Coordinates of C-alpha atoms in Angstrom, one line a residue:
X629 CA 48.2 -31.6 -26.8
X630 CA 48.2 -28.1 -28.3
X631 CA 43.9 -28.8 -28.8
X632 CA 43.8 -29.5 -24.9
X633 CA 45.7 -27.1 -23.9
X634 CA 43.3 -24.5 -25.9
X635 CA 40.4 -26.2 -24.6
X636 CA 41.4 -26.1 -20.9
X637 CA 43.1 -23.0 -20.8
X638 CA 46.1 -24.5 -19.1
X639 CA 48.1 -27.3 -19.1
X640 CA 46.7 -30.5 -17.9
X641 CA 48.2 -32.3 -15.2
X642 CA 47.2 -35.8 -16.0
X643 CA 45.6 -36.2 -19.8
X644 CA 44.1 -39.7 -19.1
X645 CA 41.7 -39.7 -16.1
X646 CA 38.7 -39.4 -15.1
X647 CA 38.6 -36.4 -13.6
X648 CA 40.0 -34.8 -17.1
X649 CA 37.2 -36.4 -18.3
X650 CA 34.9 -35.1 -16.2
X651 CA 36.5 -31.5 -16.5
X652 CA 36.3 -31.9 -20.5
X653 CA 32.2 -32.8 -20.0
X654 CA 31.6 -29.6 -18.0
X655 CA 33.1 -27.2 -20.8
X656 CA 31.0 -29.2 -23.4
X657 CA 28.2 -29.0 -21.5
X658 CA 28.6 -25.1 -21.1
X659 CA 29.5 -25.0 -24.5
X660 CA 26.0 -27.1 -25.3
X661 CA 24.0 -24.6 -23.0
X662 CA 25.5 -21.4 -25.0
X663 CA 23.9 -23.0 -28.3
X664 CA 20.4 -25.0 -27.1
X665 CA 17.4 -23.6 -27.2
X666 CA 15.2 -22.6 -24.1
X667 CA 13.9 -26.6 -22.7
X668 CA 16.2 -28.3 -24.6
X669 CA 17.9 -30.7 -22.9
X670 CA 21.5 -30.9 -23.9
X671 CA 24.7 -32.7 -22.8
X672 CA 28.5 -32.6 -22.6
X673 CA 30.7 -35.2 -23.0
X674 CA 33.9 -35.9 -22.8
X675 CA 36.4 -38.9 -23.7
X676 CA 40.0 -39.3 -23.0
X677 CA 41.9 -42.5 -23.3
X678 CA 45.4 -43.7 -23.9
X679 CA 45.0 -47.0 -26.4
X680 CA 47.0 -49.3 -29.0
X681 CA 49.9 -47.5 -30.6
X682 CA 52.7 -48.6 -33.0
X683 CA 55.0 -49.2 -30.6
X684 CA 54.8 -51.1 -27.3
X685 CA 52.8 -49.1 -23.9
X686 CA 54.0 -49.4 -20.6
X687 CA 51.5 -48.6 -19.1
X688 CA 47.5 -50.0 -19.3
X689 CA 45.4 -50.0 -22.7
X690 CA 42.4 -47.7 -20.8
X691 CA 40.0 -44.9 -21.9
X692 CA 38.0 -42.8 -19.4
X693 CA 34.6 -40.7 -20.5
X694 CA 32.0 -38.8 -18.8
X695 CA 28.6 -37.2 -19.9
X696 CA 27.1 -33.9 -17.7
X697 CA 23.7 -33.3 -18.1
X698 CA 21.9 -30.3 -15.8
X699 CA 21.7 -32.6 -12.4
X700 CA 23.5 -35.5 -13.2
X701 CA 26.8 -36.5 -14.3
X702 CA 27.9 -40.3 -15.7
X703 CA 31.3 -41.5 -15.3
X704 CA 32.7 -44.6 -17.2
X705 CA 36.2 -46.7 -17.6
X706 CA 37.3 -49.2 -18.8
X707 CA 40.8 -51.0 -18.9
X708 CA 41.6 -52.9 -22.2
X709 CA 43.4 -56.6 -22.2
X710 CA 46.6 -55.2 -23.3
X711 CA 48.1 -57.0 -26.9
X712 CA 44.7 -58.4 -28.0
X713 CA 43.4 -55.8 -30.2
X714 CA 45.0 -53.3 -32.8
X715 CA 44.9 -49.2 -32.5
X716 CA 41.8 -49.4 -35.0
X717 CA 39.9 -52.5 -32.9
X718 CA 40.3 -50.4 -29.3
X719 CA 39.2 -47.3 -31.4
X720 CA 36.1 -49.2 -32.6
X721 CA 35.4 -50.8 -28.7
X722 CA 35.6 -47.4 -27.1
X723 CA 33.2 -45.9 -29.7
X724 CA 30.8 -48.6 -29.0
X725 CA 31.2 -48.1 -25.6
X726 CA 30.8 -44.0 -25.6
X727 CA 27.4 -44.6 -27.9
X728 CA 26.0 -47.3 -25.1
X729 CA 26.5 -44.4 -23.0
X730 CA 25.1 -41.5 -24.6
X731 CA 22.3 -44.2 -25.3
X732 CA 21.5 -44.5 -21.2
X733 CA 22.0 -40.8 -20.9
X734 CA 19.2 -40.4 -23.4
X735 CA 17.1 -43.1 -21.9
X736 CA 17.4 -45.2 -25.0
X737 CA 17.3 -48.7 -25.2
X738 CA 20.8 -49.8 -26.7
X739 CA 21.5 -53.4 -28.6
X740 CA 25.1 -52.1 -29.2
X741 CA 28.0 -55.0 -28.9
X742 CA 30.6 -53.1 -27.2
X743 CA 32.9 -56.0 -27.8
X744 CA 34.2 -56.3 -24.4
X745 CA 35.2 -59.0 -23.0
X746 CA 33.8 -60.8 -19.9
X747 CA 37.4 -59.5 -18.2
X748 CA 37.2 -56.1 -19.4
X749 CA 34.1 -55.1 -17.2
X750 CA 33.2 -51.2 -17.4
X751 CA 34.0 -49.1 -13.8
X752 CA 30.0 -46.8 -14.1
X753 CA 28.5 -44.8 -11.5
X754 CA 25.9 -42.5 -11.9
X755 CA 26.1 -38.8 -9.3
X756 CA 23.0 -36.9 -9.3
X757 CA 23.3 -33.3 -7.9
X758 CA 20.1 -31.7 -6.4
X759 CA 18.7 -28.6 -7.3
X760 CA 20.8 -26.4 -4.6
X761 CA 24.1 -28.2 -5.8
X762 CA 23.2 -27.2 -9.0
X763 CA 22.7 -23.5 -7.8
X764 CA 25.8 -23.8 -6.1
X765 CA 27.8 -24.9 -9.0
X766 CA 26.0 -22.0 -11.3
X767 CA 27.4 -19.4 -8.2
X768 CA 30.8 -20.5 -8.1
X769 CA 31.1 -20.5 -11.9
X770 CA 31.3 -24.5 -12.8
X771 CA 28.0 -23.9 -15.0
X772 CA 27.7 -20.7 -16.9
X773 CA 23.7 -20.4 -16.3
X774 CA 20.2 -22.8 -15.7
X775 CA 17.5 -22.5 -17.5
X776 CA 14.2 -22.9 -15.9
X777 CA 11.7 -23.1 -19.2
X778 CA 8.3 -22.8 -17.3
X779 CA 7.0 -21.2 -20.3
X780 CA 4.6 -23.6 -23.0
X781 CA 6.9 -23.8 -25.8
X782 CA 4.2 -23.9 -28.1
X783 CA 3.3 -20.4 -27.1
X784 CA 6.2 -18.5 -28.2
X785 CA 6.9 -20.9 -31.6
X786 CA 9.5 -23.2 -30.3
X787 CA 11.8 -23.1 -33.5
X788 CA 13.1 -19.3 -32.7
X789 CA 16.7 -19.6 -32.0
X790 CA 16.7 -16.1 -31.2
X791 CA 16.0 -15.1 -27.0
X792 CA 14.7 -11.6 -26.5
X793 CA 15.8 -11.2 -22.7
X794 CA 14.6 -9.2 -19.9
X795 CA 16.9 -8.9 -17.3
X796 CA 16.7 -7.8 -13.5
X797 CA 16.5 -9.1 -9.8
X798 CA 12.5 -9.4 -10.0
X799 CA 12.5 -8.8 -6.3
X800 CA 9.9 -8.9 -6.4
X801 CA 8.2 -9.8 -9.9
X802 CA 5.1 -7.6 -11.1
X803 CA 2.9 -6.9 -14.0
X804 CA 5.4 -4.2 -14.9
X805 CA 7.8 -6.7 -16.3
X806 CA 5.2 -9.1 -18.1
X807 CA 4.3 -6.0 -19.6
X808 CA 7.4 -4.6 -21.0
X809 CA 8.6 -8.0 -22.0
X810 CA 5.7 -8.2 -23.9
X811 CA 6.1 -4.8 -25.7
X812 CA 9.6 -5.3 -26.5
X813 CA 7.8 -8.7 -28.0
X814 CA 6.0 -6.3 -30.3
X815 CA 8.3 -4.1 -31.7
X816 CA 11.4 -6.9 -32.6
X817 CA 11.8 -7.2 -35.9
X818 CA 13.5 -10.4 -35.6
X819 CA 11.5 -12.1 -33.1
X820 CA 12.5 -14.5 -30.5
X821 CA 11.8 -16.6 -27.5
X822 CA 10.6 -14.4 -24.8
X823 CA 12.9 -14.9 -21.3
X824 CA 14.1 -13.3 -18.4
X825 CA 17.0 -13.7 -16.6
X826 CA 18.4 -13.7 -13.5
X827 CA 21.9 -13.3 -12.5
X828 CA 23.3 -14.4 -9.4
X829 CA 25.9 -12.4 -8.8
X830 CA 25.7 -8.7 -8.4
X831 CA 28.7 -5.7 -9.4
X832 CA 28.2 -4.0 -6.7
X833 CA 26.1 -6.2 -4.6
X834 CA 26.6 -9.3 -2.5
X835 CA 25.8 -12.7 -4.6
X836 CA 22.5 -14.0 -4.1
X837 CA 22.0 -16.8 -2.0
X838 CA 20.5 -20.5 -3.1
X839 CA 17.2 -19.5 -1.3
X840 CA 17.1 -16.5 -3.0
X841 CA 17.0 -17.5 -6.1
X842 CA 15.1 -20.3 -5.8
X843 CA 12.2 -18.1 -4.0
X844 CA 12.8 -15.7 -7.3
X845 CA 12.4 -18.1 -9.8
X846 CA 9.1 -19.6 -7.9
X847 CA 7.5 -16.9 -9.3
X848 CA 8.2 -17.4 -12.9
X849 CA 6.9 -20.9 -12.3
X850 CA 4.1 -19.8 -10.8
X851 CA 3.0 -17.7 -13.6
X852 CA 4.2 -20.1 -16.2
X853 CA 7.2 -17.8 -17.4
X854 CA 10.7 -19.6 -18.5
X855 CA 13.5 -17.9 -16.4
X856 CA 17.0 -18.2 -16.8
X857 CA 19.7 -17.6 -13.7
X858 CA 23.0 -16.6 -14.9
X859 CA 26.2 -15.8 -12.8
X860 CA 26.9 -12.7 -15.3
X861 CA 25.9 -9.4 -14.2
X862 CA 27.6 -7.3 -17.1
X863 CA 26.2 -7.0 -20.4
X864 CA 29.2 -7.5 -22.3
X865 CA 29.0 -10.9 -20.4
X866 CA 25.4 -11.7 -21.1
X867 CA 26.4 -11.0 -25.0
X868 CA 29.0 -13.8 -25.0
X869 CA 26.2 -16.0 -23.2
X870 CA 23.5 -15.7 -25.4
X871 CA 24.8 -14.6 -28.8
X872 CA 22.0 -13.3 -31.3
X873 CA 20.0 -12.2 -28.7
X874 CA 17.6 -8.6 -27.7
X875 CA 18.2 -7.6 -24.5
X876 CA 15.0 -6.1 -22.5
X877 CA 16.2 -2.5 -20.5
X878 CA 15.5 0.7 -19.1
X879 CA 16.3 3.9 -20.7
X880 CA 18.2 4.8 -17.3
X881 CA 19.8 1.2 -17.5
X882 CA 20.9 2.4 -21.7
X883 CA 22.2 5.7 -20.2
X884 CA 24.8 3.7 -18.3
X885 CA 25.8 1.5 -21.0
X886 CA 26.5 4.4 -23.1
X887 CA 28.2 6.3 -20.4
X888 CA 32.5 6.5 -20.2
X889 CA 32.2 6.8 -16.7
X890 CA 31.7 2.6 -16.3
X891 CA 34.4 2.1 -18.3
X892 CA 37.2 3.9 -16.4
X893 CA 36.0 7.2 -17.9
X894 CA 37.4 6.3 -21.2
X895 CA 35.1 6.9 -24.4
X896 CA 36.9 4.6 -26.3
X897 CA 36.8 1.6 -24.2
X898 CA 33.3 2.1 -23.9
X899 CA 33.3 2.0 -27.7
X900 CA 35.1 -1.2 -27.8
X901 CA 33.0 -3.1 -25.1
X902 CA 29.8 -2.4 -26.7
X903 CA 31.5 -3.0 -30.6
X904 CA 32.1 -6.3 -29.0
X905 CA 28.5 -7.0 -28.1
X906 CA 27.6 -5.9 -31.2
X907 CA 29.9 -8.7 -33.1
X908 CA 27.6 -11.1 -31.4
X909 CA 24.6 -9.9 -32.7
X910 CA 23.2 -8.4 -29.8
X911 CA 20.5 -5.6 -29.5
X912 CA 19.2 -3.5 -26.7
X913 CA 15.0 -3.2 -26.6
X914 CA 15.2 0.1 -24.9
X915 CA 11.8 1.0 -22.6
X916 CA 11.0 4.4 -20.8
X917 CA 11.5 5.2 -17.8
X918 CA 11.0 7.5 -14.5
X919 CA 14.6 9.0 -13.8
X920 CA 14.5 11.2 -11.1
X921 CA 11.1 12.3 -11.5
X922 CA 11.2 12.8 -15.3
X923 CA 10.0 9.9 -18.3
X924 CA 13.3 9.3 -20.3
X925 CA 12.9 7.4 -23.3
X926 CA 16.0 6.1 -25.8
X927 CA 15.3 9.9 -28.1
X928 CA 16.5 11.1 -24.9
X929 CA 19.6 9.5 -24.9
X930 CA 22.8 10.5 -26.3
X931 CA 23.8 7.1 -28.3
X932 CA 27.1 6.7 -30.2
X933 CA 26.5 6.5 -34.3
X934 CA 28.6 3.6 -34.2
X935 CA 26.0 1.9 -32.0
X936 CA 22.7 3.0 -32.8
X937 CA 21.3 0.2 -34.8
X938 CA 22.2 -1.6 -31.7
X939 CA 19.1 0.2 -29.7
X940 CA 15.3 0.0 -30.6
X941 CA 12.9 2.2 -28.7
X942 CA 9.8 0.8 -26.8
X943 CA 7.4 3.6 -27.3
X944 CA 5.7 5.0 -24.4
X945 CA 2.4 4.5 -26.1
X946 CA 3.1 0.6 -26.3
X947 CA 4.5 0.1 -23.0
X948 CA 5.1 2.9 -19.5
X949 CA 6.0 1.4 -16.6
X950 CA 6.7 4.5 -13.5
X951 CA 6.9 2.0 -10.4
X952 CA 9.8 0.1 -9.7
X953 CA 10.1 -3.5 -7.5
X954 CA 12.1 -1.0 -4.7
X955 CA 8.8 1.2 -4.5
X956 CA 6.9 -2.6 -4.4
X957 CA 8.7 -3.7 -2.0
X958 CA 8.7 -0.5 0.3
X959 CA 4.6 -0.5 -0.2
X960 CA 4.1 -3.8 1.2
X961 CA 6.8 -3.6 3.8
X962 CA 10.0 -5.5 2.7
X963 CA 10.8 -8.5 0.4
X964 CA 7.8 -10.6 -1.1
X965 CA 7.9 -14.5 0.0
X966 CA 5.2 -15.9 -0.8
X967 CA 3.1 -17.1 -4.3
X968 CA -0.1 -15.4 -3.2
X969 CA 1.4 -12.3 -2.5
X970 CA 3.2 -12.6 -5.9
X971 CA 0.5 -12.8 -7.8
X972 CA -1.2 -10.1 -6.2
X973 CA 1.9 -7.5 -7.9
X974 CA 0.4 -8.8 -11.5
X975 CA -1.7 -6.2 -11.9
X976 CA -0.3 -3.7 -9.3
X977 CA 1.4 -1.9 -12.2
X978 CA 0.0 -0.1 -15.4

């Protein structure tokens, strides 16, 4: 009860169902996400039942599960003959029964003897979601981010647990960010699998909608670049997300991370917000950039001792970048739709 309770965040209505089932998939599943590598498919599953006790049920001998993969979701119960088999034989059935279905899930051909009998016939159905469900789910908060790895794995060395992230709205996309993604790249120490990242909500903007992102992440897949869309536009956020991982900015976007004045004006919460991102094992890879008509770079920058080892400089000599997707998208009159037009932008920049 008390594990539930801590998992959900609230107390459950109904324990055994398949909707708690369902709900208990989800948070594994975004649990999964949090820990897989970019392209690695992962799954959430989740299993509640109410089976054989010491004493004598009321009620049916049943067990409910469910395993959430990115676009699909597989539901399963099954109601036991009640008095045939002891606590530790319906144990052993629904285990059978919860590897036969991680077996489909994973397209693997299963020889498993659930045990079941010809009465006790399993309830399936399979629910695919398209890819603007998906995007929908992601916006409203069900998912906690998609990623879209476009990128070769084999590029990057697929084993690097580590992400080094560039985020932004990449509205549109130009040689600019290949560029300083590919700098910052150069001068971690750690390493890392290179990403950007999207996120479909805004602070102080409306959310992005499903057409907009999916015409911003065509153009990562155009040019072979994994993308991931999160629904987390705050750092601190972004931290808990992706744990261990470099974070790709501007020296005007450091200069507000640093600054009291986003955290109510209080020094000391600012202190605390970043100490927390720093418990996760986060960095900031920290580029120059034009700020009101003058190239600031990290030296420039007034960081905290207690957070310093938190930002790296991108030196200018490895990486300048003095055009921004605004000044883009004001050159070629308005937002970019199209892939040609995309791939004219790599190269615009220097």
């Amino acid at each position: 009860m008390i594990s539930m309770v801590q998992l959900l965040g609230r107390v459950p209505n109904q324990h055994c169902s398949q909707s708690m089932a369902n709900e208990m998939a989800l948070l594994a599943y975004n649990r999964a996400l949090k820990l897989s590598k970019p392209g690695c498919a992962v799954f959430g599953v989740g299993f509640t039942g109410t089976l054989a006790t010491s004493r004598p049920k009321r009620g049916d001998h049943r067990f409910f599960l469910s395993i959430r993969a990115s676009n699909r979701i597989w539901e399963t119960s099954v109601t036991l003959t009640k008095g045939k088999r002891s606590r530790e034989e319906e144990d052993k059935v629904a285990s059978c029964v919860l590897i036969q279905a991680l077996a489909k899930a994973c397209q693997v051909s299963e020889t498993l003897d659930s045990g079941l009998t010809d009465s006790e016939v399993p309830n399936e159905s399979e629910t695919r979601f398209s890819e603007e469900e998906e995007l929908e789910q992601l916006i409203d908060g069900k998912i906690c981010f998609k990623i879209c790895p476009f990128s070769k794995a084999e590029s990057y060395g697929s084993d690097k647990d580590r992400k080094i992230i560039l985020p932004g709205s990449f509205n549109p996309l130009h040689d600019g960010h290949l560029k300083l993604l590919e700098a910052a790249m150069s001068v971690s120490e750690a390493g890392g699998y290179p990403c950007f990242e999207i996120s479909a909500l805004n602070a102080d903007k409306p959310s992005l909608t499903v057409t907009e992102i999916k015409d911003r992440v065509k153009q990562f897949e155009v040019l072979e670049k994994t993308v991931i869309v999160s629904n987390q536009p705050f750092f601190y956020k972004k931290a808990e997300l992706f744990p261990g991982s470099s974070f790709v900015i501007g020296a005007d976007t450091a200069a507000r991370l640093v600054n009291p004045k986003y955290y109510e004006g209080s020094h000391k919460r600012m202190l605390e917000v970043l100490g927390d991102c720093k418990q996760t094992g986060c960095k900031f890879l920290v580029g120059g950039r034009n700020v009101d008509g003058v190239f600031k770079v990290l030296d420039d920058l007034e960081i905290p001792k207690d957070l310093s080892t938190m930002f790296t400089s991108i030196p200018a000599d490895t990486f300048r970048m003095d055009i921004s997707s605004t000044e883009l998208r004001k050159n070629q009159g308005g937002v970019i739709s199209n892939a040609e037009a995309w791939k004219k932008n790599i190269g615009f920049c220097s």
